[in-house]
Short mmCIF file of C-alpha atoms in Angstrom, two decimals:
data_model
loop_
_atom_site.label_atom_id
_atom_site.label_comp_id
_atom_site.label_asym_id
_atom_site.label_seq_id
_atom_site.Cartn_x
_atom_site.Cartn_y
_atom_site.Cartn_z
CA UNK A 373 18.77 236.79 85.64
CA UNK A 374 18.69 233.12 86.64
CA UNK A 375 20.72 234.17 89.69
CA UNK A 376 17.56 236.73 90.52
CA UNK A 377 15.86 233.04 90.25
CA UNK A 378 18.18 230.96 92.19
CA UNK A 379 17.88 232.44 95.95
CA UNK A 380 13.71 232.10 95.15
CA UNK A 381 14.21 228.87 93.84
CA UNK A 382 15.77 227.55 97.28
CA UNK A 383 13.17 229.02 99.80
CA UNK A 384 10.44 227.36 97.55
CA UNK A 385 11.77 224.87 97.66
CA UNK A 386 12.82 224.34 101.48
CA UNK A 387 9.70 226.11 102.24
CA UNK A 388 7.77 222.77 100.33
CA UNK A 389 10.22 220.34 101.98
CA UNK A 390 8.99 222.28 105.35
CA UNK A 391 5.24 221.53 104.55
CA UNK A 392 5.54 218.11 103.56
CA UNK A 393 7.60 217.18 106.82
CA UNK A 394 4.72 218.46 109.08
CA UNK A 395 2.77 216.62 106.93
CA UNK A 396 4.38 213.07 107.66
CA UNK A 397 4.83 213.80 110.92
CA UNK A 398 1.32 215.65 112.21
CA UNK A 399 -0.46 212.30 110.44
CA UNK A 400 1.75 209.90 112.06
CA UNK A 401 1.08 211.66 115.39
CA UNK A 402 -2.62 211.12 114.67
CA UNK A 403 -2.18 207.57 113.38
CA UNK A 404 -0.70 206.68 116.57
CA UNK A 405 -2.89 208.47 118.54
CA UNK A 406 -5.77 206.98 116.41
CA UNK A 407 -4.13 203.60 117.58
CA UNK A 408 -3.84 203.83 121.31
CA UNK A 409 -6.53 205.70 122.35
CA UNK A 410 -10.24 204.54 121.62
CA UNK A 411 -11.71 207.25 123.03
CA UNK A 412 -9.67 209.21 120.23
CA UNK A 413 -11.40 207.68 117.87
CA UNK A 414 -14.92 208.35 119.28
CA UNK A 415 -14.52 211.52 119.18
CA UNK A 416 -13.28 211.53 115.98
CA UNK A 417 -16.28 209.60 114.90
CA UNK A 418 -18.29 212.23 115.46
CA UNK A 419 -15.92 215.21 114.27
CA UNK A 420 -13.95 213.80 111.18
CA UNK A 421 -15.71 210.43 110.59
CA UNK A 422 -14.27 210.85 107.37
CA UNK A 423 -10.91 210.40 108.48
CA UNK A 424 -11.84 207.13 110.80
CA UNK A 425 -12.88 205.99 107.95
CA UNK A 426 -9.29 205.78 106.36
CA UNK A 427 -7.70 204.39 110.08
CA UNK A 428 -9.86 201.64 109.85
CA UNK A 429 -9.56 200.75 105.68
CA UNK A 430 -5.83 201.41 106.48
CA UNK A 431 -5.90 198.90 109.73
CA UNK A 432 -8.26 196.64 108.09
CA UNK A 433 -5.31 196.25 105.12
CA UNK A 434 -2.23 195.44 106.92
CA UNK A 435 -4.30 192.61 108.01
CA UNK A 436 -5.55 193.20 111.70
CA UNK A 437 -9.40 192.84 112.13
CA UNK A 438 -11.99 193.22 114.88
CA UNK A 439 -11.07 196.85 115.71
CA UNK A 440 -13.87 198.85 114.42
CA UNK A 441 -16.34 196.42 115.68
CA UNK A 442 -14.90 196.88 119.24
CA UNK A 443 -15.31 200.67 118.87
CA UNK A 444 -18.81 200.14 117.54
CA UNK A 445 -19.85 198.04 120.82
CA UNK A 446 -17.97 199.98 123.25
CA UNK A 447 -19.67 202.82 122.12
CA UNK A 448 -23.29 201.60 121.67
CA UNK A 449 -22.81 199.52 125.35
CA UNK A 450 -21.92 203.11 126.41
CA UNK A 451 -25.28 204.84 125.20
CA UNK A 452 -27.54 202.60 126.91
#
């Protein structure tokens, strides 16, 4: 009985591993895009503000301040 479960366990492990790797690469891509593009951050503020808030918190936690304020200044000046 344990032999029939062994291939299933390997498939499950590989599936979980692939899902985690996709999540890591997806998070890296999203962070990198937000870190390099103010326009993308503006899009994120409209569609997914909670994700943008996590980005701002992580940047501020790492010691980089002022990005949130720069974004808000630019977006307010564009509205006028």
